[in-house]
């Protein structure tokens, strides 16, 4: 899942809109409301034949309790940055941000962002 998942062209899709009408959100009292667990969810699908299929709560990838690997973090940055930066600048900005402590002058970063 990335930023593009939430773009209007996705949420305006008639199939997704039809599915959204069938979704119900309820608070699961079995999931603790404090600590890392407050962002956990349980997804349950009720099938036409009456069966229920569930995905149990689990840590959210990218949360401090379940951090992304460096490669995953880099890919997430690229995915987000491509929305606002030309492709030829994404990698340069990623490298500069990753080495921000070694950047003697932030003007070089702000220049590449504009």
PDB file of N, CA and C in Angstrom:
ATOM      1  N   UNK A   1       0.842  -1.157   0.000  1.00  0.00           N
ATOM      2  CA  UNK A   1       0.000   0.000   0.000  1.00  0.00           C
ATOM      3  C   UNK A   1       0.893   1.227   0.000  1.00  0.00           C
ATOM      4  N   UNK A   2       0.559   2.161  -0.843  1.00  0.00           N
ATOM      5  CA  UNK A   2       1.334   3.392  -0.898  1.00  0.00           C
ATOM      6  C   UNK A   2       0.409   4.586  -1.053  1.00  0.00           C
ATOM      7  N   UNK A   3       0.982   5.737  -1.244  1.00  0.00           N
ATOM      8  CA  UNK A   3       0.210   6.972  -1.391  1.00  0.00           C
ATOM      9  C   UNK A   3      -0.795   6.854  -2.536  1.00  0.00           C
ATOM     10  N   UNK A   4      -0.403   6.240  -3.642  1.00  0.00           N
ATOM     11  CA  UNK A   4      -1.284   6.141  -4.811  1.00  0.00           C
ATOM     12  C   UNK A   4      -2.566   5.369  -4.504  1.00  0.00           C
ATOM     13  N   UNK A   5      -2.554   4.538  -3.481  1.00  0.00           N
ATOM     14  CA  UNK A   5      -3.747   3.790  -3.088  1.00  0.00           C
ATOM     15  C   UNK A   5      -4.892   4.728  -2.739  1.00  0.00           C
ATOM     16  N   UNK A   6      -4.561   5.926  -2.271  1.00  0.00           N
ATOM     17  CA  UNK A   6      -5.572   6.859  -1.772  1.00  0.00           C
ATOM     18  C   UNK A   6      -5.888   7.990  -2.747  1.00  0.00           C
ATOM     19  N   UNK A   7      -5.428   7.877  -3.964  1.00  0.00           N
ATOM     20  CA  UNK A   7      -5.694   8.927  -4.953  1.00  0.00           C
ATOM     21  C   UNK A   7      -7.141   8.850  -5.424  1.00  0.00           C
ATOM     22  N   UNK A   8      -7.681   9.980  -5.856  1.00  0.00           N
ATOM     23  CA  UNK A   8      -9.079  10.054  -6.257  1.00  0.00           C
ATOM     24  C   UNK A   8      -9.444   9.087  -7.370  1.00  0.00           C
ATOM     25  N   UNK A   9      -8.538   8.855  -8.327  1.00  0.00           N
ATOM     26  CA  UNK A   9      -8.879   7.945  -9.421  1.00  0.00           C
ATOM     27  C   UNK A   9      -9.125   6.527  -8.910  1.00  0.00           C
ATOM     28  N   UNK A  10      -8.529   6.171  -7.785  1.00  0.00           N
ATOM     29  CA  UNK A  10      -8.774   4.858  -7.185  1.00  0.00           C
ATOM     30  C   UNK A  10     -10.097   4.854  -6.420  1.00  0.00           C
ATOM     31  N   UNK A  11     -10.310   5.874  -5.611  1.00  0.00           N
ATOM     32  CA  UNK A  11     -11.517   5.913  -4.791  1.00  0.00           C
ATOM     33  C   UNK A  11     -12.767   6.218  -5.616  1.00  0.00           C
ATOM     34  N   UNK A  12     -12.610   6.732  -6.832  1.00  0.00           N
ATOM     35  CA  UNK A  12     -13.762   6.990  -7.708  1.00  0.00           C
ATOM     36  C   UNK A  12     -14.118   5.781  -8.570  1.00  0.00           C
ATOM     37  N   UNK A  13     -13.343   4.718  -8.484  1.00  0.00           N
ATOM     38  CA  UNK A  13     -13.617   3.507  -9.251  1.00  0.00           C
ATOM     39  C   UNK A  13     -14.967   2.931  -8.800  1.00  0.00           C
ATOM     40  N   UNK A  14     -15.903   2.704  -9.733  1.00  0.00           N
ATOM     41  CA  UNK A  14     -17.231   2.196  -9.359  1.00  0.00           C
ATOM     42  C   UNK A  14     -17.197   0.883  -8.572  1.00  0.00           C
ATOM     43  N   UNK A  15     -16.284  -0.005  -8.902  1.00  0.00           N
ATOM     44  CA  UNK A  15     -16.189  -1.281  -8.172  1.00  0.00           C
ATOM     45  C   UNK A  15     -15.782  -1.042  -6.718  1.00  0.00           C
ATOM     46  N   UNK A  16     -14.854  -0.107  -6.511  1.00  0.00           N
ATOM     47  CA  UNK A  16     -14.414   0.199  -5.146  1.00  0.00           C
ATOM     48  C   UNK A  16     -15.531   0.904  -4.390  1.00  0.00           C
ATOM     49  N   UNK A  17     -16.230   1.832  -5.051  1.00  0.00           N
ATOM     50  CA  UNK A  17     -17.354   2.516  -4.394  1.00  0.00           C
ATOM     51  C   UNK A  17     -18.428   1.520  -3.970  1.00  0.00           C
ATOM     52  N   UNK A  18     -18.716   0.543  -4.818  1.00  0.00           N
ATOM     53  CA  UNK A  18     -19.719  -0.467  -4.472  1.00  0.00           C
ATOM     54  C   UNK A  18     -19.261  -1.277  -3.258  1.00  0.00           C
ATOM     55  N   UNK A  19     -17.987  -1.618  -3.217  1.00  0.00           N
ATOM     56  CA  UNK A  19     -17.449  -2.366  -2.084  1.00  0.00           C
ATOM     57  C   UNK A  19     -17.486  -1.528  -0.807  1.00  0.00           C
ATOM     58  N   UNK A  20     -17.182  -0.242  -0.914  1.00  0.00           N
ATOM     59  CA  UNK A  20     -17.171   0.643   0.254  1.00  0.00           C
ATOM     60  C   UNK A  20     -18.540   0.678   0.936  1.00  0.00           C
ATOM     61  N   UNK A  21     -19.608   0.575   0.168  1.00  0.00           N
ATOM     62  CA  UNK A  21     -20.957   0.597   0.735  1.00  0.00           C
ATOM     63  C   UNK A  21     -21.234  -0.639   1.593  1.00  0.00           C
ATOM     64  N   UNK A  22     -20.451  -1.685   1.385  1.00  0.00           N
ATOM     65  CA  UNK A  22     -20.669  -2.929   2.115  1.00  0.00           C
ATOM     66  C   UNK A  22     -19.725  -3.082   3.308  1.00  0.00           C
ATOM     67  N   UNK A  23     -18.885  -2.090   3.548  1.00  0.00           N
ATOM     68  CA  UNK A  23     -17.916  -2.152   4.643  1.00  0.00           C
ATOM     69  C   UNK A  23     -18.520  -1.510   5.892  1.00  0.00           C
ATOM     70  N   UNK A  24     -18.311  -2.175   7.007  1.00  0.00           N
ATOM     71  CA  UNK A  24     -18.776  -1.653   8.282  1.00  0.00           C
ATOM     72  C   UNK A  24     -17.581  -1.651   9.232  1.00  0.00           C
ATOM     73  N   UNK A  25     -17.361  -0.555   9.913  1.00  0.00           N
ATOM     74  CA  UNK A  25     -16.256  -0.441  10.856  1.00  0.00           C
ATOM     75  C   UNK A  25     -16.824  -0.514  12.266  1.00  0.00           C
ATOM     76  N   UNK A  26     -16.260  -1.412  13.056  1.00  0.00           N
ATOM     77  CA  UNK A  26     -16.677  -1.536  14.455  1.00  0.00           C
ATOM     78  C   UNK A  26     -15.423  -1.620  15.326  1.00  0.00           C
ATOM     79  N   UNK A  27     -15.552  -1.178  16.560  1.00  0.00           N
ATOM     80  CA  UNK A  27     -14.446  -1.267  17.507  1.00  0.00           C
ATOM     81  C   UNK A  27     -14.398  -2.687  18.048  1.00  0.00           C
ATOM     82  N   UNK A  28     -13.239  -3.299  17.967  1.00  0.00           N
ATOM     83  CA  UNK A  28     -13.042  -4.661  18.461  1.00  0.00           C
ATOM     84  C   UNK A  28     -12.567  -4.567  19.910  1.00  0.00           C
ATOM     85  N   UNK A  29     -13.407  -4.948  20.862  1.00  0.00           N
ATOM     86  CA  UNK A  29     -13.018  -4.810  22.278  1.00  0.00           C
ATOM     87  C   UNK A  29     -11.865  -5.723  22.686  1.00  0.00           C
ATOM     88  N   UNK A  30     -11.517  -6.706  21.843  1.00  0.00           N
ATOM     89  CA  UNK A  30     -10.415  -7.602  22.183  1.00  0.00           C
ATOM     90  C   UNK A  30      -9.042  -7.012  21.854  1.00  0.00           C
ATOM     91  N   UNK A  31      -9.022  -5.912  21.097  1.00  0.00           N
ATOM     92  CA  UNK A  31      -7.746  -5.284  20.745  1.00  0.00           C
ATOM     93  C   UNK A  31      -7.468  -4.172  21.752  1.00  0.00           C
ATOM     94  N   UNK A  32      -6.330  -4.245  22.441  1.00  0.00           N
ATOM     95  CA  UNK A  32      -6.006  -3.193  23.431  1.00  0.00           C
ATOM     96  C   UNK A  32      -5.955  -1.814  22.781  1.00  0.00           C
ATOM     97  N   UNK A  33      -6.403  -0.817  23.515  1.00  0.00           N
ATOM     98  CA  UNK A  33      -6.446   0.542  22.980  1.00  0.00           C
ATOM     99  C   UNK A  33      -5.227   1.370  23.321  1.00  0.00           C
ATOM    100  N   UNK A  34      -4.249   0.788  23.945  1.00  0.00           N
ATOM    101  CA  UNK A  34      -3.059   1.548  24.328  1.00  0.00           C
ATOM    102  C   UNK A  34      -1.809   0.921  23.735  1.00  0.00           C
ATOM    103  N   UNK A  35      -0.729   1.645  23.832  1.00  0.00           N
ATOM    104  CA  UNK A  35       0.547   1.138  23.329  1.00  0.00           C
ATOM    105  C   UNK A  35       0.531   0.931  21.826  1.00  0.00           C
ATOM    106  N   UNK A  36       1.407   0.045  21.383  1.00  0.00           N
ATOM    107  CA  UNK A  36       1.527  -0.230  19.955  1.00  0.00           C
ATOM    108  C   UNK A  36       0.261  -0.832  19.365  1.00  0.00           C
ATOM    109  N   UNK A  37      -0.516  -1.522  20.184  1.00  0.00           N
ATOM    110  CA  UNK A  37      -1.685  -2.225  19.667  1.00  0.00           C
ATOM    111  C   UNK A  37      -2.823  -1.293  19.244  1.00  0.00           C
ATOM    112  N   UNK A  38      -2.791  -0.027  19.615  1.00  0.00           N
ATOM    113  CA  UNK A  38      -3.913   0.863  19.285  1.00  0.00           C
ATOM    114  C   UNK A  38      -4.087   1.054  17.783  1.00  0.00           C
ATOM    115  N   UNK A  39      -3.102   0.713  16.978  1.00  0.00           N
ATOM    116  CA  UNK A  39      -3.233   0.841  15.522  1.00  0.00           C
ATOM    117  C   UNK A  39      -3.533  -0.499  14.851  1.00  0.00           C
ATOM    118  N   UNK A  40      -3.677  -1.550  15.642  1.00  0.00           N
ATOM    119  CA  UNK A  40      -3.975  -2.865  15.074  1.00  0.00           C
ATOM    120  C   UNK A  40      -5.431  -2.929  14.621  1.00  0.00           C
ATOM    121  N   UNK A  41      -5.684  -3.786  13.658  1.00  0.00           N
ATOM    122  CA  UNK A  41      -7.052  -4.011  13.199  1.00  0.00           C
ATOM    123  C   UNK A  41      -7.270  -5.498  12.952  1.00  0.00           C
ATOM    124  N   UNK A  42      -8.524  -5.871  12.972  1.00  0.00           N
ATOM    125  CA  UNK A  42      -8.915  -7.227  12.591  1.00  0.00           C
ATOM    126  C   UNK A  42      -9.852  -7.040  11.400  1.00  0.00           C
ATOM    127  N   UNK A  43      -9.597  -7.744  10.320  1.00  0.00           N
ATOM    128  CA  UNK A  43     -10.447  -7.683   9.143  1.00  0.00           C
ATOM    129  C   UNK A  43     -11.216  -8.995   9.059  1.00  0.00           C
ATOM    130  N   UNK A  44     -12.534  -8.869   8.992  1.00  0.00           N
ATOM    131  CA  UNK A  44     -13.387 -10.051   8.884  1.00  0.00           C
ATOM    132  C   UNK A  44     -14.271  -9.912   7.656  1.00  0.00           C
ATOM    133  N   UNK A  45     -14.259 -10.929   6.817  1.00  0.00           N
ATOM    134  CA  UNK A  45     -15.122 -10.967   5.644  1.00  0.00           C
ATOM    135  C   UNK A  45     -16.242 -11.956   5.910  1.00  0.00           C
ATOM    136  N   UNK A  46     -17.463 -11.516   5.703  1.00  0.00           N
ATOM    137  CA  UNK A  46     -18.614 -12.402   5.813  1.00  0.00           C
ATOM    138  C   UNK A  46     -19.012 -12.775   4.396  1.00  0.00           C
ATOM    139  N   UNK A  47     -18.867 -14.047   4.060  1.00  0.00           N
ATOM    140  CA  UNK A  47     -19.125 -14.523   2.709  1.00  0.00           C
ATOM    141  C   UNK A  47     -20.613 -14.781   2.486  1.00  0.00           C
ATOM    142  N   UNK A  48     -20.996 -14.851   1.235  1.00  0.00           N
ATOM    143  CA  UNK A  48     -22.415 -15.049   0.904  1.00  0.00           C
ATOM    144  C   UNK A  48     -22.996 -16.319   1.511  1.00  0.00           C
ATOM    145  N   UNK A  49     -22.159 -17.336   1.658  1.00  0.00           N
ATOM    146  CA  UNK A  49     -22.657 -18.594   2.208  1.00  0.00           C
ATOM    147  C   UNK A  49     -22.681 -18.598   3.744  1.00  0.00           C
ATOM    148  N   UNK A  50     -22.368 -17.429   4.349  1.00  0.00           N
ATOM    149  CA  UNK A  50     -22.439 -17.295   5.802  1.00  0.00           C
ATOM    150  C   UNK A  50     -21.123 -17.511   6.522  1.00  0.00           C
ATOM    151  N   UNK A  51     -20.142 -18.065   5.846  1.00  0.00           N
ATOM    152  CA  UNK A  51     -18.837 -18.265   6.486  1.00  0.00           C
ATOM    153  C   UNK A  51     -18.164 -16.921   6.739  1.00  0.00           C
ATOM    154  N   UNK A  52     -17.303 -16.895   7.755  1.00  0.00           N
ATOM    155  CA  UNK A  52     -16.499 -15.708   8.046  1.00  0.00           C
ATOM    156  C   UNK A  52     -15.032 -16.068   7.956  1.00  0.00           C
ATOM    157  N   UNK A  53     -14.272 -15.185   7.338  1.00  0.00           N
ATOM    158  CA  UNK A  53     -12.829 -15.345   7.209  1.00  0.00           C
ATOM    159  C   UNK A  53     -12.206 -14.104   7.849  1.00  0.00           C
ATOM    160  N   UNK A  54     -11.251 -14.316   8.753  1.00  0.00           N
ATOM    161  CA  UNK A  54     -10.641 -13.189   9.467  1.00  0.00           C
ATOM    162  C   UNK A  54      -9.126 -13.167   9.313  1.00  0.00           C
ATOM    163  N   UNK A  55      -8.597 -11.971   9.373  1.00  0.00           N
ATOM    164  CA  UNK A  55      -7.157 -11.764   9.478  1.00  0.00           C
ATOM    165  C   UNK A  55      -6.947 -11.158  10.859  1.00  0.00           C
ATOM    166  N   UNK A  56      -6.180 -11.842  11.673  1.00  0.00           N
ATOM    167  CA  UNK A  56      -5.972 -11.421  13.060  1.00  0.00           C
ATOM    168  C   UNK A  56      -5.163 -10.129  13.148  1.00  0.00           C
ATOM    169  N   UNK A  57      -5.327  -9.412  14.245  1.00  0.00           N
ATOM    170  CA  UNK A  57      -4.524  -8.206  14.453  1.00  0.00           C
ATOM    171  C   UNK A  57      -3.042  -8.541  14.481  1.00  0.00           C
ATOM    172  N   UNK A  58      -2.256  -7.632  13.971  1.00  0.00           N
ATOM    173  CA  UNK A  58      -0.804  -7.820  13.961  1.00  0.00           C
ATOM    174  C   UNK A  58      -0.137  -6.450  13.875  1.00  0.00           C
ATOM    175  N   UNK A  59       1.128  -6.377  14.219  1.00  0.00           N
ATOM    176  CA  UNK A  59       1.825  -5.085  14.142  1.00  0.00           C
ATOM    177  C   UNK A  59       1.783  -4.516  12.728  1.00  0.00           C
ATOM    178  N   UNK A  60       1.682  -3.210  12.647  1.00  0.00           N
ATOM    179  CA  UNK A  60       1.634  -2.520  11.368  1.00  0.00           C
ATOM    180  C   UNK A  60       3.052  -2.314  10.851  1.00  0.00           C
ATOM    181  N   UNK A  61       3.353  -2.764   9.615  1.00  0.00           N
ATOM    182  CA  UNK A  61       4.695  -2.537   9.067  1.00  0.00           C
ATOM    183  C   UNK A  61       5.009  -1.038   9.021  1.00  0.00           C
ATOM    184  N   UNK A  62       6.182  -0.688   9.491  1.00  0.00           N
ATOM    185  CA  UNK A  62       6.590   0.710   9.505  1.00  0.00           C
ATOM    186  C   UNK A  62       6.395   1.374  10.855  1.00  0.00           C
ATOM    187  N   UNK A  63       5.668   0.724  11.741  1.00  0.00           N
ATOM    188  CA  UNK A  63       5.482   1.238  13.098  1.00  0.00           C
ATOM    189  C   UNK A  63       6.776   0.959  13.865  1.00  0.00           C
ATOM    190  N   UNK A  64       7.105   1.776  14.866  1.00  0.00           N
ATOM    191  CA  UNK A  64       8.346   1.539  15.606  1.00  0.00           C
ATOM    192  C   UNK A  64       8.493   0.109  16.138  1.00  0.00           C
ATOM    193  N   UNK A  65       7.389  -0.542  16.451  1.00  0.00           N
ATOM    194  CA  UNK A  65       7.454  -1.914  16.932  1.00  0.00           C
ATOM    195  C   UNK A  65       7.677  -2.931  15.822  1.00  0.00           C
ATOM    196  N   UNK A  66       7.525  -2.492  14.579  1.00  0.00           N
ATOM    197  CA  UNK A  66       7.706  -3.364  13.413  1.00  0.00           C
ATOM    198  C   UNK A  66       8.311  -2.534  12.285  1.00  0.00           C
ATOM    199  N   UNK A  67       9.558  -2.077  12.472  1.00  0.00           N
ATOM    200  CA  UNK A  67      10.154  -1.136  11.519  1.00  0.00           C
ATOM    201  C   UNK A  67      10.387  -1.728  10.133  1.00  0.00           C
ATOM    202  N   UNK A  68      10.362  -0.849   9.142  1.00  0.00           N
ATOM    203  CA  UNK A  68      10.689  -1.247   7.776  1.00  0.00           C
ATOM    204  C   UNK A  68      12.199  -1.434   7.661  1.00  0.00           C
ATOM    205  N   UNK A  69      12.610  -2.300   6.757  1.00  0.00           N
ATOM    206  CA  UNK A  69      14.036  -2.443   6.471  1.00  0.00           C
ATOM    207  C   UNK A  69      14.479  -1.188   5.716  1.00  0.00           C
ATOM    208  N   UNK A  70      15.770  -0.991   5.599  1.00  0.00           N
ATOM    209  CA  UNK A  70      16.277   0.169   4.870  1.00  0.00           C
ATOM    210  C   UNK A  70      15.796   0.144   3.421  1.00  0.00           C
ATOM    211  N   UNK A  71      15.812  -1.016   2.789  1.00  0.00           N
ATOM    212  CA  UNK A  71      15.338  -1.115   1.401  1.00  0.00           C
ATOM    213  C   UNK A  71      13.851  -0.799   1.296  1.00  0.00           C
ATOM    214  N   UNK A  72      13.038  -1.270   2.248  1.00  0.00           N
ATOM    215  CA  UNK A  72      11.608  -0.968   2.242  1.00  0.00           C
ATOM    216  C   UNK A  72      11.364   0.526   2.455  1.00  0.00           C
ATOM    217  N   UNK A  73      12.124   1.120   3.348  1.00  0.00           N
ATOM    218  CA  UNK A  73      11.997   2.545   3.627  1.00  0.00           C
ATOM    219  C   UNK A  73      12.375   3.371   2.394  1.00  0.00           C
ATOM    220  N   UNK A  74      13.438   2.966   1.722  1.00  0.00           N
ATOM    221  CA  UNK A  74      13.851   3.659   0.501  1.00  0.00           C
ATOM    222  C   UNK A  74      12.771   3.561  -0.578  1.00  0.00           C
ATOM    223  N   UNK A  75      12.186   2.390  -0.738  1.00  0.00           N
ATOM    224  CA  UNK A  75      11.146   2.213  -1.746  1.00  0.00           C
ATOM    225  C   UNK A  75       9.905   3.033  -1.402  1.00  0.00           C
ATOM    226  N   UNK A  76       9.557   3.104  -0.138  1.00  0.00           N
ATOM    227  CA  UNK A  76       8.415   3.925   0.289  1.00  0.00           C
ATOM    228  C   UNK A  76       8.690   5.396   0.000  1.00  0.00           C
ATOM    229  N   UNK A  77       9.919   5.846   0.258  1.00  0.00           N
ATOM    230  CA  UNK A  77      10.284   7.222  -0.060  1.00  0.00           C
ATOM    231  C   UNK A  77      10.135   7.478  -1.555  1.00  0.00           C
ATOM    232  N   UNK A  78      10.673   6.574  -2.367  1.00  0.00           N
ATOM    233  CA  UNK A  78      10.582   6.742  -3.831  1.00  0.00           C
ATOM    234  C   UNK A  78       9.131   6.817  -4.282  1.00  0.00           C
ATOM    235  N   UNK A  79       8.303   5.944  -3.737  1.00  0.00           N
ATOM    236  CA  UNK A  79       6.888   5.902  -4.089  1.00  0.00           C
ATOM    237  C   UNK A  79       6.213   7.239  -3.770  1.00  0.00           C
ATOM    238  N   UNK A  80       6.502   7.790  -2.620  1.00  0.00           N
ATOM    239  CA  UNK A  80       5.906   9.082  -2.225  1.00  0.00           C
ATOM    240  C   UNK A  80       6.501  10.239  -3.019  1.00  0.00           C
ATOM    241  N   UNK A  81       7.804  10.238  -3.175  1.00  0.00           N
ATOM    242  CA  UNK A  81       8.483  11.362  -3.832  1.00  0.00           C
ATOM    243  C   UNK A  81       8.111  11.485  -5.302  1.00  0.00           C
ATOM    244  N   UNK A  82       7.839  10.361  -5.962  1.00  0.00           N
ATOM    245  CA  UNK A  82       7.483  10.397  -7.397  1.00  0.00           C
ATOM    246  C   UNK A  82       6.207  11.187  -7.671  1.00  0.00           C
ATOM    247  N   UNK A  83       5.409  11.369  -6.653  1.00  0.00           N
ATOM    248  CA  UNK A  83       4.168  12.123  -6.826  1.00  0.00           C
ATOM    249  C   UNK A  83       4.459  13.610  -7.012  1.00  0.00           C
ATOM    250  N   UNK A  84       5.522  14.106  -6.388  1.00  0.00           N
ATOM    251  CA  UNK A  84       5.793  15.544  -6.421  1.00  0.00           C
ATOM    252  C   UNK A  84       7.104  15.925  -7.092  1.00  0.00           C
ATOM    253  N   UNK A  85       7.967  14.942  -7.375  1.00  0.00           N
ATOM    254  CA  UNK A  85       9.259  15.240  -7.986  1.00  0.00           C
ATOM    255  C   UNK A  85       9.399  14.526  -9.322  1.00  0.00           C
ATOM    256  N   UNK A  86      10.099  15.144 -10.260  1.00  0.00           N
ATOM    257  CA  UNK A  86      10.404  14.440 -11.506  1.00  0.00           C
ATOM    258  C   UNK A  86      11.277  13.217 -11.197  1.00  0.00           C
ATOM    259  N   UNK A  87      11.113  12.164 -11.986  1.00  0.00           N
ATOM    260  CA  UNK A  87      11.859  10.915 -11.751  1.00  0.00           C
ATOM    261  C   UNK A  87      13.362  11.124 -11.659  1.00  0.00           C
ATOM    262  N   UNK A  88      13.893  12.067 -12.445  1.00  0.00           N
ATOM    263  CA  UNK A  88      15.346  12.261 -12.453  1.00  0.00           C
ATOM    264  C   UNK A  88      15.872  12.893 -11.158  1.00  0.00           C
ATOM    265  N   UNK A  89      14.986  13.391 -10.282  1.00  0.00           N
ATOM    266  CA  UNK A  89      15.437  13.996  -9.023  1.00  0.00           C
ATOM    267  C   UNK A  89      15.156  13.139  -7.793  1.00  0.00           C
ATOM    268  N   UNK A  90      14.311  12.146  -7.930  1.00  0.00           N
ATOM    269  CA  UNK A  90      13.912  11.343  -6.772  1.00  0.00           C
ATOM    270  C   UNK A  90      15.114  10.718  -6.077  1.00  0.00           C
ATOM    271  N   UNK A  91      15.983  10.072  -6.835  1.00  0.00           N
ATOM    272  CA  UNK A  91      17.119   9.385  -6.221  1.00  0.00           C
ATOM    273  C   UNK A  91      18.108  10.372  -5.605  1.00  0.00           C
ATOM    274  N   UNK A  92      18.307  11.509  -6.252  1.00  0.00           N
ATOM    275  CA  UNK A  92      19.221  12.522  -5.694  1.00  0.00           C
ATOM    276  C   UNK A  92      18.702  13.036  -4.359  1.00  0.00           C
ATOM    277  N   UNK A  93      17.409  13.310  -4.298  1.00  0.00           N
ATOM    278  CA  UNK A  93      16.823  13.795  -3.046  1.00  0.00           C
ATOM    279  C   UNK A  93      16.903  12.710  -1.976  1.00  0.00           C
ATOM    280  N   UNK A  94      16.615  11.459  -2.348  1.00  0.00           N
ATOM    281  CA  UNK A  94      16.697  10.371  -1.377  1.00  0.00           C
ATOM    282  C   UNK A  94      18.094  10.286  -0.780  1.00  0.00           C
ATOM    283  N   UNK A  95      19.109  10.358  -1.619  1.00  0.00           N
ATOM    284  CA  UNK A  95      20.477  10.271  -1.135  1.00  0.00           C
ATOM    285  C   UNK A  95      20.825  11.450  -0.230  1.00  0.00           C
ATOM    286  N   UNK A  96      20.379  12.631  -0.605  1.00  0.00           N
ATOM    287  CA  UNK A  96      20.669  13.812   0.218  1.00  0.00           C
ATOM    288  C   UNK A  96      19.975  13.721   1.576  1.00  0.00           C
ATOM    289  N   UNK A  97      18.721  13.277   1.584  1.00  0.00           N
ATOM    290  CA  UNK A  97      17.980  13.161   2.839  1.00  0.00           C
ATOM    291  C   UNK A  97      18.615  12.078   3.717  1.00  0.00           C
ATOM    292  N   UNK A  98      19.011  10.993   3.102  1.00  0.00           N
ATOM    293  CA  UNK A  98      19.614   9.893   3.858  1.00  0.00           C
ATOM    294  C   UNK A  98      20.940  10.311   4.494  1.00  0.00           C
ATOM    295  N   UNK A  99      21.637  11.245   3.885  1.00  0.00           N
ATOM    296  CA  UNK A  99      22.923  11.709   4.400  1.00  0.00           C
ATOM    297  C   UNK A  99      22.810  13.146   4.916  1.00  0.00           C
ATOM    298  N   UNK A 100      21.653  13.478   5.462  1.00  0.00           N
ATOM    299  CA  UNK A 100      21.395  14.849   5.910  1.00  0.00           C
ATOM    300  C   UNK A 100      22.398  15.326   6.962  1.00  0.00           C
ATOM    301  N   UNK A 101      22.829  14.423   7.813  1.00  0.00           N
ATOM    302  CA  UNK A 101      23.804  14.805   8.838  1.00  0.00           C
ATOM    303  C   UNK A 101      25.111  15.292   8.214  1.00  0.00           C
ATOM    304  N   UNK A 102      25.437  14.787   7.039  1.00  0.00           N
ATOM    305  CA  UNK A 102      26.679  15.174   6.376  1.00  0.00           C
ATOM    306  C   UNK A 102      26.516  16.339   5.413  1.00  0.00           C
ATOM    307  N   UNK A 103      25.323  16.886   5.326  1.00  0.00           N
ATOM    308  CA  UNK A 103      25.065  18.002   4.403  1.00  0.00           C
ATOM    309  C   UNK A 103      25.557  19.309   5.031  1.00  0.00           C
ATOM    310  N   UNK A 104      26.571  19.940   4.449  1.00  0.00           N
ATOM    311  CA  UNK A 104      27.117  21.161   5.048  1.00  0.00           C
ATOM    312  C   UNK A 104      26.191  22.369   4.884  1.00  0.00           C
ATOM    313  N   UNK A 105      25.305  22.325   3.895  1.00  0.00           N
ATOM    314  CA  UNK A 105      24.461  23.479   3.612  1.00  0.00           C
ATOM    315  C   UNK A 105      23.125  22.984   3.045  1.00  0.00           C
ATOM    316  N   UNK A 106      22.044  23.256   3.747  1.00  0.00           N
ATOM    317  CA  UNK A 106      20.734  22.766   3.310  1.00  0.00           C
ATOM    318  C   UNK A 106      20.233  23.428   2.032  1.00  0.00           C
ATOM    319  N   UNK A 107      20.916  24.479   1.589  1.00  0.00           N
ATOM    320  CA  UNK A 107      20.499  25.119   0.341  1.00  0.00           C
ATOM    321  C   UNK A 107      20.605  24.154  -0.842  1.00  0.00           C
ATOM    322  N   UNK A 108      21.549  23.218  -0.788  1.00  0.00           N
ATOM    323  CA  UNK A 108      21.661  22.258  -1.891  1.00  0.00           C
ATOM    324  C   UNK A 108      20.424  21.346  -1.924  1.00  0.00           C
ATOM    325  N   UNK A 109      19.882  20.988  -0.773  1.00  0.00           N
ATOM    326  CA  UNK A 109      18.678  20.179  -0.727  1.00  0.00           C
ATOM    327  C   UNK A 109      17.459  20.989  -1.176  1.00  0.00           C
ATOM    328  N   UNK A 110      17.305  22.182  -0.661  1.00  0.00           N
ATOM    329  CA  UNK A 110      16.145  22.989  -1.036  1.00  0.00           C
ATOM    330  C   UNK A 110      16.191  23.367  -2.514  1.00  0.00           C
ATOM    331  N   UNK A 111      17.368  23.517  -3.066  1.00  0.00           N
ATOM    332  CA  UNK A 111      17.487  23.850  -4.502  1.00  0.00           C
ATOM    333  C   UNK A 111      16.983  22.701  -5.365  1.00  0.00           C
ATOM    334  N   UNK A 112      17.287  21.484  -5.016  1.00  0.00           N
ATOM    335  CA  UNK A 112      16.867  20.351  -5.833  1.00  0.00           C
ATOM    336  C   UNK A 112      15.377  20.061  -5.657  1.00  0.00           C
ATOM    337  N   UNK A 113      14.788  20.530  -4.564  1.00  0.00           N
ATOM    338  CA  UNK A 113      13.362  20.328  -4.341  1.00  0.00           C
ATOM    339  C   UNK A 113      12.496  21.311  -5.123  1.00  0.00           C
ATOM    340  N   UNK A 114      13.055  22.437  -5.513  1.00  0.00           N
ATOM    341  CA  UNK A 114      12.223  23.438  -6.210  1.00  0.00           C
ATOM    342  C   UNK A 114      12.243  23.274  -7.699  1.00  0.00           C
TER     343      UNK A 114
END
